PDB file of C-alpha atoms and ligand atoms in Angstrom:
ATOM      1  CA  MET A 179    -133.909-103.088-218.089  1.00 70.00           C
ATOM      2  CA  SER A 180    -133.939-105.574-220.987  1.00 82.00           C
ATOM      3  CA  SER A 181    -132.772-105.199-224.551  1.00 95.00           C
ATOM      4  CA  ILE A 182    -133.036-106.770-227.992  1.00 97.00           C
ATOM      5  CA  VAL A 183    -130.390-107.426-230.640  1.00 98.00           C
ATOM      6  CA  LEU A 184    -130.759-107.161-234.427  1.00 98.00           C
ATOM      7  CA  PHE A 185    -128.234-109.550-235.914  1.00 98.00           C
ATOM      8  CA  GLY A 186    -127.241-110.308-239.508  1.00 98.00           C
ATOM      9  CA  PRO A 187    -124.730-109.789-242.315  1.00 97.00           C
ATOM     10  CA  PRO A 188    -123.885-106.396-243.828  1.00 97.00           C
ATOM     11  CA  GLY A 189    -126.838-105.134-245.857  1.00 97.00           C
ATOM     12  CA  ALA A 190    -129.307-107.564-244.235  1.00 98.00           C
ATOM     13  CA  GLY A 191    -131.610-104.679-243.354  1.00 97.00           C
ATOM     14  CA  LYS A 192    -130.752-104.191-239.660  1.00 98.00           C
ATOM     15  CA  GLY A 193    -130.871-100.385-239.895  1.00 96.00           C
ATOM     16  CA  THR A 194    -133.996-100.415-242.090  1.00 95.00           C
ATOM     17  CA  GLN A 195    -135.861-102.653-239.647  1.00 97.00           C
ATOM     18  CA  ALA A 196    -134.531-100.799-236.594  1.00 96.00           C
ATOM     19  CA  GLU A 197    -136.228 -97.589-237.803  1.00 94.00           C
ATOM     20  CA  ARG A 198    -139.567 -99.445-237.855  1.00 95.00           C
ATOM     21  CA  ILE A 199    -139.183-101.569-234.735  1.00 96.00           C
ATOM     22  CA  MET A 200    -138.187 -98.464-232.799  1.00 95.00           C
ATOM     23  CA  VAL A 201    -141.602 -96.945-233.567  1.00 94.00           C
ATOM     24  CA  GLU A 202    -143.404-100.126-232.418  1.00 93.00           C
ATOM     25  CA  THR A 203    -141.400-100.862-229.255  1.00 94.00           C
ATOM     26  CA  GLY A 204    -140.216 -97.409-228.183  1.00 94.00           C
ATOM     27  CA  LEU A 205    -136.717 -98.811-227.686  1.00 96.00           C
ATOM     28  CA  PRO A 206    -133.965 -96.515-229.022  1.00 96.00           C
ATOM     29  CA  GLN A 207    -131.737 -97.890-231.791  1.00 97.00           C
ATOM     30  CA  VAL A 208    -128.103 -98.285-230.764  1.00 98.00           C
ATOM     31  CA  SER A 209    -126.026 -98.882-233.892  1.00 97.00           C
ATOM     32  CA  THR A 210    -122.303 -99.273-233.237  1.00 98.00           C
ATOM     33  CA  GLY A 211    -121.689 -98.623-236.953  1.00 97.00           C
ATOM     34  CA  ASP A 212    -123.504 -95.245-236.738  1.00 95.00           C
ATOM     35  CA  MET A 213    -121.669 -94.373-233.505  1.00 97.00           C
ATOM     36  CA  LEU A 214    -118.293 -95.186-235.075  1.00 98.00           C
ATOM     37  CA  ARG A 215    -119.078 -93.158-238.229  1.00 96.00           C
ATOM     38  CA  ALA A 216    -119.980 -90.191-236.010  1.00 95.00           C
ATOM     39  CA  SER A 217    -116.661 -90.610-234.151  1.00 97.00           C
ATOM     40  CA  VAL A 218    -114.706 -90.744-237.432  1.00 97.00           C
ATOM     41  CA  LYS A 219    -116.489 -87.612-238.653  1.00 95.00           C
ATOM     42  CA  ALA A 220    -115.797 -85.784-235.390  1.00 97.00           C
ATOM     43  CA  GLY A 221    -112.131 -86.855-235.478  1.00 98.00           C
ATOM     44  CA  THR A 222    -112.199 -88.264-231.938  1.00 97.00           C
ATOM     45  CA  GLU A 223    -109.578 -90.708-230.655  1.00 97.00           C
ATOM     46  CA  THR A 224    -112.093 -93.570-231.087  1.00 97.00           C
ATOM     47  CA  GLY A 225    -112.752 -92.408-234.643  1.00 98.00           C
ATOM     48  CA  MET A 226    -109.037 -92.342-235.450  1.00 98.00           C
ATOM     49  CA  ILE A 227    -108.632 -95.911-234.195  1.00 98.00           C
ATOM     50  CA  ALA A 228    -111.768 -97.148-235.981  1.00 98.00           C
ATOM     51  CA  LYS A 229    -111.285 -95.534-239.407  1.00 97.00           C
ATOM     52  CA  GLY A 230    -108.766 -97.985-240.875  1.00 97.00           C
ATOM     53  CA  PHE A 231    -110.636-101.068-239.633  1.00 97.00           C
ATOM     54  CA  MET A 232    -113.902 -99.784-241.109  1.00 97.00           C
ATOM     55  CA  GLU A 233    -112.387 -98.869-244.463  1.00 95.00           C
ATOM     56  CA  SER A 234    -110.907-102.343-244.839  1.00 95.00           C
ATOM     57  CA  GLY A 235    -114.054-104.155-243.651  1.00 96.00           C
ATOM     58  CA  GLN A 236    -112.458-105.469-240.448  1.00 98.00           C
ATOM     59  CA  LEU A 237    -113.957-105.404-236.974  1.00 98.00           C
ATOM     60  CA  VAL A 238    -112.949-102.556-234.685  1.00 98.00           C
ATOM     61  CA  PRO A 239    -111.251-104.003-231.537  1.00 98.00           C
ATOM     62  CA  ASP A 240    -113.635-105.329-228.868  1.00 98.00           C
ATOM     63  CA  SER A 241    -112.261-103.019-226.147  1.00 98.00           C
ATOM     64  CA  VAL A 242    -113.138 -99.901-228.199  1.00 98.00           C
ATOM     65  CA  ILE A 243    -116.661-101.144-228.919  1.00 98.00           C
ATOM     66  CA  ILE A 244    -117.356-102.254-225.353  1.00 98.00           C
ATOM     67  CA  ASP A 245    -116.280 -98.847-223.995  1.00 97.00           C
ATOM     68  CA  LEU A 246    -118.613 -97.109-226.477  1.00 97.00           C
ATOM     69  CA  ILE A 247    -121.550 -99.280-225.380  1.00 98.00           C
ATOM     70  CA  LYS A 248    -120.846 -98.842-221.659  1.00 97.00           C
ATOM     71  CA  GLU A 249    -121.029 -95.097-222.148  1.00 97.00           C
ATOM     72  CA  ARG A 250    -124.115 -95.166-224.419  1.00 97.00           C
ATOM     73  CA  ILE A 251    -126.130 -97.333-222.058  1.00 96.00           C
ATOM     74  CA  LEU A 252    -125.875 -94.656-219.364  1.00 96.00           C
ATOM     75  CA  GLU A 253    -127.878 -92.172-221.479  1.00 97.00           C
ATOM     76  CA  PRO A 254    -131.370 -91.456-220.076  1.00 97.00           C
ATOM     77  CA  ASP A 255    -133.156 -92.848-223.160  1.00 96.00           C
ATOM     78  CA  ALA A 256    -131.610 -96.289-222.481  1.00 96.00           C
ATOM     79  CA  LYS A 257    -133.115 -96.705-219.031  1.00 95.00           C
ATOM     80  CA  ASN A 258    -135.837 -99.144-220.211  1.00 93.00           C
ATOM     81  CA  GLY A 259    -133.555-101.044-222.597  1.00 95.00           C
ATOM     82  CA  VAL A 260    -132.356-100.552-226.158  1.00 97.00           C
ATOM     83  CA  MET A 261    -132.373-102.188-229.562  1.00 98.00           C
ATOM     84  CA  PHE A 262    -128.817-103.027-230.600  1.00 98.00           C
ATOM     85  CA  ASP A 263    -128.070-102.926-234.332  1.00 98.00           C
ATOM     86  CA  GLY A 264    -124.748-104.482-235.372  1.00 97.00           C
ATOM     87  CA  PHE A 265    -123.675-105.224-231.790  1.00 98.00           C
ATOM     88  CA  PRO A 266    -122.504-107.641-230.441  1.00 98.00           C
ATOM     89  CA  ARG A 267    -120.353-109.066-233.245  1.00 98.00           C
ATOM     90  CA  THR A 268    -118.019-111.341-231.264  1.00 98.00           C
ATOM     91  CA  ILE A 269    -118.414-113.629-228.257  1.00 96.00           C
ATOM     92  CA  PRO A 270    -116.315-111.297-226.004  1.00 97.00           C
ATOM     93  CA  GLN A 271    -118.692-108.446-226.969  1.00 98.00           C
ATOM     94  CA  ALA A 272    -121.714-110.654-226.140  1.00 98.00           C
ATOM     95  CA  GLU A 273    -120.176-111.621-222.789  1.00 97.00           C
ATOM     96  CA  ALA A 274    -119.564-107.953-221.969  1.00 97.00           C
ATOM     97  CA  LEU A 275    -123.142-107.128-222.975  1.00 97.00           C
ATOM     98  CA  ALA A 276    -124.519-109.811-220.646  1.00 96.00           C
ATOM     99  CA  GLU A 277    -122.881-107.918-217.758  1.00 95.00           C
ATOM    100  CA  ILE A 278    -124.561-104.660-218.815  1.00 93.00           C
ATOM    101  CA  THR A 279    -128.164-105.605-219.700  1.00 92.00           C
ATOM    102  CA  ALA A 280    -130.388-108.666-220.049  1.00 94.00           C
ATOM    103  CA  VAL A 281    -131.008-109.576-223.698  1.00 97.00           C
ATOM    104  CA  THR A 282    -134.492-111.035-224.252  1.00 97.00           C
ATOM    105  CA  HIS A 283    -134.459-111.561-228.048  1.00 98.00           C
ATOM    106  CA  VAL A 284    -131.784-111.876-230.734  1.00 98.00           C
ATOM    107  CA  ILE A 285    -133.411-111.420-234.152  1.00 98.00           C
ATOM    108  CA  ALA A 286    -131.280-112.698-237.032  1.00 98.00           C
ATOM    109  CA  ILE A 287    -132.211-111.239-240.425  1.00 98.00           C
ATOM    110  CA  GLU A 288    -131.119-113.890-242.937  1.00 98.00           C
ATOM    111  CA  VAL A 289    -130.170-112.812-246.483  1.00 97.00           C
ATOM    112  CA  PRO A 290    -128.147-114.940-248.949  1.00 96.00           C
ATOM    113  CA  ASP A 291    -124.629-113.673-249.722  1.00 95.00           C
ATOM    114  CA  GLY A 292    -125.544-113.295-253.415  1.00 93.00           C
ATOM    115  CA  LYS A 293    -128.007-110.481-252.575  1.00 96.00           C
ATOM    116  CA  ILE A 294    -125.690-108.482-250.341  1.00 95.00           C
ATOM    117  CA  VAL A 295    -123.549-106.622-252.890  1.00 94.00           C
ATOM    118  CA  GLU A 296    -126.523-105.196-254.814  1.00 94.00           C
ATOM    119  CA  ARG A 297    -128.171-104.140-251.579  1.00 95.00           C
ATOM    120  CA  ILE A 298    -125.116-102.318-250.291  1.00 96.00           C
ATOM    121  CA  CYS A 299    -123.963-100.758-253.525  1.00 94.00           C
ATOM    122  CA  GLY A 300    -127.405 -99.170-254.102  1.00 95.00           C
ATOM    123  CA  ARG A 301    -127.791 -97.838-250.581  1.00 96.00           C
ATOM    124  CA  PHE A 302    -127.951 -94.179-249.622  1.00 95.00           C
ATOM    125  CA  SER A 303    -129.320 -92.329-246.634  1.00 94.00           C
ATOM    126  CA  CYS A 304    -130.708 -88.917-245.837  1.00 93.00           C
ATOM    127  CA  GLY A 305    -128.006 -86.809-244.212  1.00 90.00           C
ATOM    128  CA  VAL A 306    -130.654 -84.839-242.313  1.00 91.00           C
ATOM    129  CA  CYS A 307    -132.806 -87.596-240.721  1.00 90.00           C
ATOM    130  CA  SER A 308    -130.601 -90.705-241.360  1.00 89.00           C
ATOM    131  CA  ARG A 309    -133.417 -92.697-243.043  1.00 91.00           C
ATOM    132  CA  VAL A 310    -131.996 -95.487-245.214  1.00 93.00           C
ATOM    133  CA  PHE A 311    -133.006 -95.837-248.900  1.00 95.00           C
ATOM    134  CA  HIS A 312    -132.008 -97.915-251.919  1.00 96.00           C
ATOM    135  CA  ASP A 313    -131.747 -96.816-255.565  1.00 95.00           C
ATOM    136  CA  LEU A 314    -133.991 -99.706-256.704  1.00 95.00           C
ATOM    137  CA  PHE A 315    -135.472-101.540-253.708  1.00 95.00           C
ATOM    138  CA  ASN A 316    -136.403 -98.690-251.394  1.00 94.00           C
ATOM    139  CA  PRO A 317    -136.425 -95.440-253.384  1.00 94.00           C
ATOM    140  CA  VAL A 318    -137.422 -92.027-252.090  1.00 93.00           C
ATOM    141  CA  GLY A 319    -141.171 -91.557-252.778  1.00 89.00           C
ATOM    142  CA  PRO A 320    -142.619 -88.824-255.018  1.00 90.00           C
ATOM    143  CA  ASP A 321    -142.994 -86.479-252.020  1.00 88.00           C
ATOM    144  CA  GLY A 322    -139.313 -86.790-251.120  1.00 88.00           C
ATOM    145  CA  CYS A 323    -137.888 -87.818-247.772  1.00 92.00           C
ATOM    146  CA  PRO A 324    -140.515 -87.820-244.962  1.00 91.00           C
ATOM    147  CA  CYS A 325    -138.292 -85.361-243.028  1.00 91.00           C
ATOM    148  CA  GLY A 326    -138.936 -82.759-245.726  1.00 90.00           C
ATOM    149  CA  THR A 327    -135.321 -82.411-246.825  1.00 87.00           C
ATOM    150  CA  LEU A 328    -133.169 -84.994-248.597  1.00 81.00           C
ATOM    151  CA  GLU A 329    -129.424 -84.661-248.397  1.00 87.00           C
ATOM    152  CA  GLU A 330    -128.226 -87.814-250.160  1.00 92.00           C
ATOM    153  CA  LYS A 331    -125.284 -89.505-248.396  1.00 93.00           C
ATOM    154  CA  ARG A 332    -123.339 -92.652-249.379  1.00 95.00           C
ATOM    155  CA  ARG A 333    -121.043 -94.534-246.988  1.00 93.00           C
ATOM    156  CA  ALA A 334    -117.275 -94.725-247.550  1.00 90.00           C
ATOM    157  CA  ASP A 335    -117.345 -98.519-246.988  1.00 92.00           C
ATOM    158  CA  ASP A 336    -120.188 -99.169-249.463  1.00 93.00           C
ATOM    159  CA  ASN A 337    -118.091-100.377-252.393  1.00 90.00           C
ATOM    160  CA  GLU A 338    -117.802-103.850-253.842  1.00 88.00           C
ATOM    161  CA  SER A 339    -114.348-104.765-252.511  1.00 87.00           C
ATOM    162  CA  THR A 340    -115.045-103.618-248.946  1.00 93.00           C
ATOM    163  CA  VAL A 341    -118.395-105.418-249.001  1.00 95.00           C
ATOM    164  CA  MET A 342    -116.690-108.736-249.792  1.00 95.00           C
ATOM    165  CA  SER A 343    -114.283-108.201-246.926  1.00 96.00           C
ATOM    166  CA  ARG A 344    -117.145-107.264-244.535  1.00 97.00           C
ATOM    167  CA  LEU A 345    -118.990-110.399-245.579  1.00 97.00           C
ATOM    168  CA  ASN A 346    -115.929-112.596-244.913  1.00 97.00           C
ATOM    169  CA  THR A 347    -115.468-110.928-241.540  1.00 98.00           C
ATOM    170  CA  TYR A 348    -119.133-111.652-240.765  1.00 98.00           C
ATOM    171  CA  HIS A 349    -118.849-115.358-241.614  1.00 97.00           C
ATOM    172  CA  GLU A 350    -115.550-115.841-239.793  1.00 97.00           C
ATOM    173  CA  GLN A 351    -116.012-113.761-236.651  1.00 97.00           C
ATOM    174  CA  THR A 352    -119.692-112.879-236.153  1.00 98.00           C
ATOM    175  CA  SER A 353    -121.802-115.819-237.350  1.00 96.00           C
ATOM    176  CA  PRO A 354    -120.421-118.131-234.566  1.00 96.00           C
ATOM    177  CA  LEU A 355    -122.371-115.907-232.171  1.00 97.00           C
ATOM    178  CA  ALA A 356    -125.612-117.312-233.598  1.00 97.00           C
ATOM    179  CA  ASP A 357    -124.968-120.691-231.930  1.00 96.00           C
ATOM    180  CA  TRP A 358    -123.916-118.969-228.720  1.00 96.00           C
ATOM    181  CA  TYR A 359    -127.299-117.183-228.551  1.00 97.00           C
ATOM    182  CA  ARG A 360    -129.207-120.218-229.859  1.00 97.00           C
ATOM    183  CA  SER A 361    -127.927-122.203-226.870  1.00 96.00           C
ATOM    184  CA  LYS A 362    -129.495-119.574-224.599  1.00 95.00           C
ATOM    185  CA  GLY A 363    -132.939-120.049-226.233  1.00 96.00           C
ATOM    186  CA  ILE A 364    -133.371-116.396-227.272  1.00 97.00           C
ATOM    187  CA  PHE A 365    -132.372-116.641-230.952  1.00 98.00           C
ATOM    188  CA  HIS A 366    -135.043-116.084-233.651  1.00 98.00           C
ATOM    189  CA  SER A 367    -134.371-116.335-237.365  1.00 98.00           C
ATOM    190  CA  VAL A 368    -136.310-114.207-239.881  1.00 98.00           C
ATOM    191  CA  ASP A 369    -136.199-114.519-243.690  1.00 98.00           C
ATOM    192  CA  GLY A 370    -134.777-111.146-244.770  1.00 98.00           C
ATOM    193  CA  ASP A 371    -135.040-111.771-248.497  1.00 98.00           C
ATOM    194  CA  ARG A 372    -138.598-110.451-248.829  1.00 97.00           C
ATOM    195  CA  ALA A 373    -140.528-107.200-248.814  1.00 97.00           C
ATOM    196  CA  ILE A 374    -139.476-104.843-246.015  1.00 96.00           C
ATOM    197  CA  ASP A 375    -142.992-104.747-244.440  1.00 97.00           C
ATOM    198  CA  LYS A 376    -143.270-108.552-244.290  1.00 98.00           C
ATOM    199  CA  ILE A 377    -139.946-108.770-242.458  1.00 98.00           C
ATOM    200  CA  THR A 378    -141.080-106.121-239.955  1.00 98.00           C
ATOM    201  CA  GLY A 379    -144.237-108.172-239.321  1.00 98.00           C
ATOM    202  CA  ASP A 380    -142.203-111.329-238.627  1.00 98.00           C
ATOM    203  CA  ILE A 381    -139.847-109.472-236.284  1.00 98.00           C
ATOM    204  CA  LEU A 382    -142.798-108.137-234.288  1.00 97.00           C
ATOM    205  CA  ILE A 383    -144.201-111.678-234.005  1.00 97.00           C
ATOM    206  CA  ALA A 384    -140.799-113.020-232.885  1.00 97.00           C
ATOM    207  CA  LEU A 385    -140.567-110.294-230.233  1.00 96.00           C
ATOM    208  CA  LYS A 386    -143.807-111.590-228.644  1.00 94.00           C
ATOM    209  CA  LYS A 387    -142.398-115.125-228.230  1.00 90.00           C
TER     210      LYS A 387
HETATM  211  P1  AP5 B 615    -122.367-101.288-239.675  1.00 56.26           P
HETATM  212  O1  AP5 B 615    -122.672 -99.882-239.926  1.00 56.26           O
HETATM  213  O2  AP5 B 615    -123.045-101.996-238.585  1.00 56.26           O
HETATM  214  O3  AP5 B 615    -122.515-102.070-241.056  1.00 56.26           O
HETATM  215  P2  AP5 B 615    -122.965-103.576-241.401  1.00 56.26           P
HETATM  216  O4  AP5 B 615    -123.117-104.541-240.294  1.00 56.26           O
HETATM  217  O5  AP5 B 615    -122.013-103.959-242.463  1.00 56.26           O
HETATM  218  O6  AP5 B 615    -124.413-103.444-241.858  1.00 56.26           O
HETATM  219  P3  AP5 B 615    -124.997-102.352-242.795  1.00 56.26           P
HETATM  220  O7  AP5 B 615    -125.270-101.108-242.003  1.00 56.26           O
HETATM  221  O8  AP5 B 615    -124.137-102.238-243.998  1.00 56.26           O
HETATM  222  O9  AP5 B 615    -126.359-103.046-243.258  1.00 56.26           O
HETATM  223  P4  AP5 B 615    -127.769-103.112-242.553  1.00 56.26           P
HETATM  224  O10 AP5 B 615    -128.004-104.525-242.121  1.00 56.26           O
HETATM  225  O11 AP5 B 615    -127.971-102.043-241.543  1.00 56.26           O
HETATM  226  O12 AP5 B 615    -128.684-102.861-243.835  1.00 56.26           O
HETATM  227  P5  AP5 B 615    -129.578-101.589-244.253  1.00 56.26           P
HETATM  228  O13 AP5 B 615    -130.821-101.556-243.436  1.00 56.26           O
HETATM  229  O14 AP5 B 615    -128.769-100.361-244.344  1.00 56.26           O
HETATM  230  O15 AP5 B 615    -120.776-101.437-239.428  1.00 56.26           O
HETATM  231  C1  AP5 B 615    -119.847-100.796-240.262  1.00 56.26           C
HETATM  232  C2  AP5 B 615    -118.433-101.107-239.790  1.00 56.26           C
HETATM  233  O16 AP5 B 615    -118.238-100.604-238.454  1.00 56.26           O
HETATM  234  C3  AP5 B 615    -118.076-102.596-239.684  1.00 56.26           C
HETATM  235  O17 AP5 B 615    -117.623-103.106-240.929  1.00 56.26           O
HETATM  236  C4  AP5 B 615    -116.960-102.579-238.620  1.00 56.26           C
HETATM  237  O18 AP5 B 615    -115.735-102.135-239.178  1.00 56.26           O
HETATM  238  C5  AP5 B 615    -117.454-101.500-237.669  1.00 56.26           C
HETATM  239  N1  AP5 B 615    -118.305-102.036-236.584  1.00 56.26           N
HETATM  240  C6  AP5 B 615    -119.624-101.755-236.369  1.00 56.26           C
HETATM  241  N2  AP5 B 615    -120.077-102.402-235.300  1.00 56.26           N
HETATM  242  C7  AP5 B 615    -119.040-103.109-234.809  1.00 56.26           C
HETATM  243  C8  AP5 B 615    -118.891-104.013-233.713  1.00 56.26           C
HETATM  244  N3  AP5 B 615    -119.940-104.315-232.905  1.00 56.26           N
HETATM  245  N4  AP5 B 615    -117.680-104.589-233.514  1.00 56.26           N
HETATM  246  C9  AP5 B 615    -116.605-104.300-234.298  1.00 56.26           C
HETATM  247  N5  AP5 B 615    -116.684-103.460-235.374  1.00 56.26           N
HETATM  248  C10 AP5 B 615    -117.897-102.868-235.619  1.00 56.26           C
HETATM  249  O19 AP5 B 615    -130.012-102.079-245.737  1.00 56.26           O
HETATM  250  C11 AP5 B 615    -129.064-102.140-246.780  1.00 56.26           C
HETATM  251  C12 AP5 B 615    -129.710-101.672-248.099  1.00 56.26           C
HETATM  252  O20 AP5 B 615    -130.712-102.627-248.502  1.00 56.26           O
HETATM  253  C13 AP5 B 615    -130.445-100.327-247.985  1.00 56.26           C
HETATM  254  O21 AP5 B 615    -130.252 -99.609-249.173  1.00 56.26           O
HETATM  255  C14 AP5 B 615    -131.918-100.724-247.805  1.00 56.26           C
HETATM  256  O22 AP5 B 615    -132.788 -99.729-248.327  1.00 56.26           O
HETATM  257  C15 AP5 B 615    -131.993-102.013-248.596  1.00 56.26           C
HETATM  258  N6  AP5 B 615    -132.944-102.981-248.032  1.00 56.26           N
HETATM  259  C16 AP5 B 615    -133.226-103.187-246.701  1.00 56.26           C
HETATM  260  N7  AP5 B 615    -134.148-104.174-246.568  1.00 56.26           N
HETATM  261  C17 AP5 B 615    -134.418-104.619-247.823  1.00 56.26           C
HETATM  262  C18 AP5 B 615    -135.278-105.631-248.343  1.00 56.26           C
HETATM  263  N8  AP5 B 615    -136.035-106.401-247.529  1.00 56.26           N
HETATM  264  N9  AP5 B 615    -135.310-105.828-249.685  1.00 56.26           N
HETATM  265  C19 AP5 B 615    -134.539-105.058-250.517  1.00 56.26           C
HETATM  266  N10 AP5 B 615    -133.712-104.072-250.093  1.00 56.26           N
HETATM  267  C20 AP5 B 615    -133.648-103.855-248.755  1.00 56.26           C
HETATM  268 MG1   MG B 616    -126.739-100.564-240.721  1.00 56.26          MG
END
């Protein structure tokens, strides 16, 4: 079993690219952000712990995240590996991951800080199929959402002040992981400030290296 990691700041396009790469590789997307939002919505103990950290743009404690991943990786769809989106975000998380599955590629989607706020503040998703859209950069087409129903949803942490805090958290606590993975020779950087299709193409090329 071997897995890949999509890495990058908030709003870099990890979720957007995961939807596409999933189709190409067959690996299921495992987004810790999506899992935590589901836990908050369901009112579980994990959700109650995570809620305050998420609303203030802080990282949820490593022990909570690692437990979630250990459980998720046991699901039958993960038997051939998964595509992590937004995990790991700290070196202890990466060390725990190395005990669980081999990581073959870490794909970093690079987007300048100046582009992040507009990306996040215009984001919405379909509440039925979870596809991610943007008011300006990735609007719903004339035929509506491909799932046939569009239930527009916006995230509680998608506001300007939380975005700035998430970005600081990324630079302080998550970006050091890039060097950690670089030293292992599995880190690939992709320019994320371009058309969505071009980025997908570059990720697929990087995955063949
Ligand atoms: P999480 O849900 O992972 O949020 P994030 O990392 O902040 O990333 P986003 O989901 O906001 O952005 P994305 O890169 O997926 O971009 P998207 O494709 O949507 O985490 C949320 C919170 O949970 C964290 O703050 C933390 O509290 C907690 N958490 C999660 N994981 C954790 C962990 N491992 N450890 C501890 N805590 C954890 O794209 C954004 C927008 O841009 C969309 O509207 C999209 O349509 C648009 N777009 C995408 N690509 C392009 C493009 N090329 N050009 C123009 N627009 C584009
Ligand atoms: Mg995301």
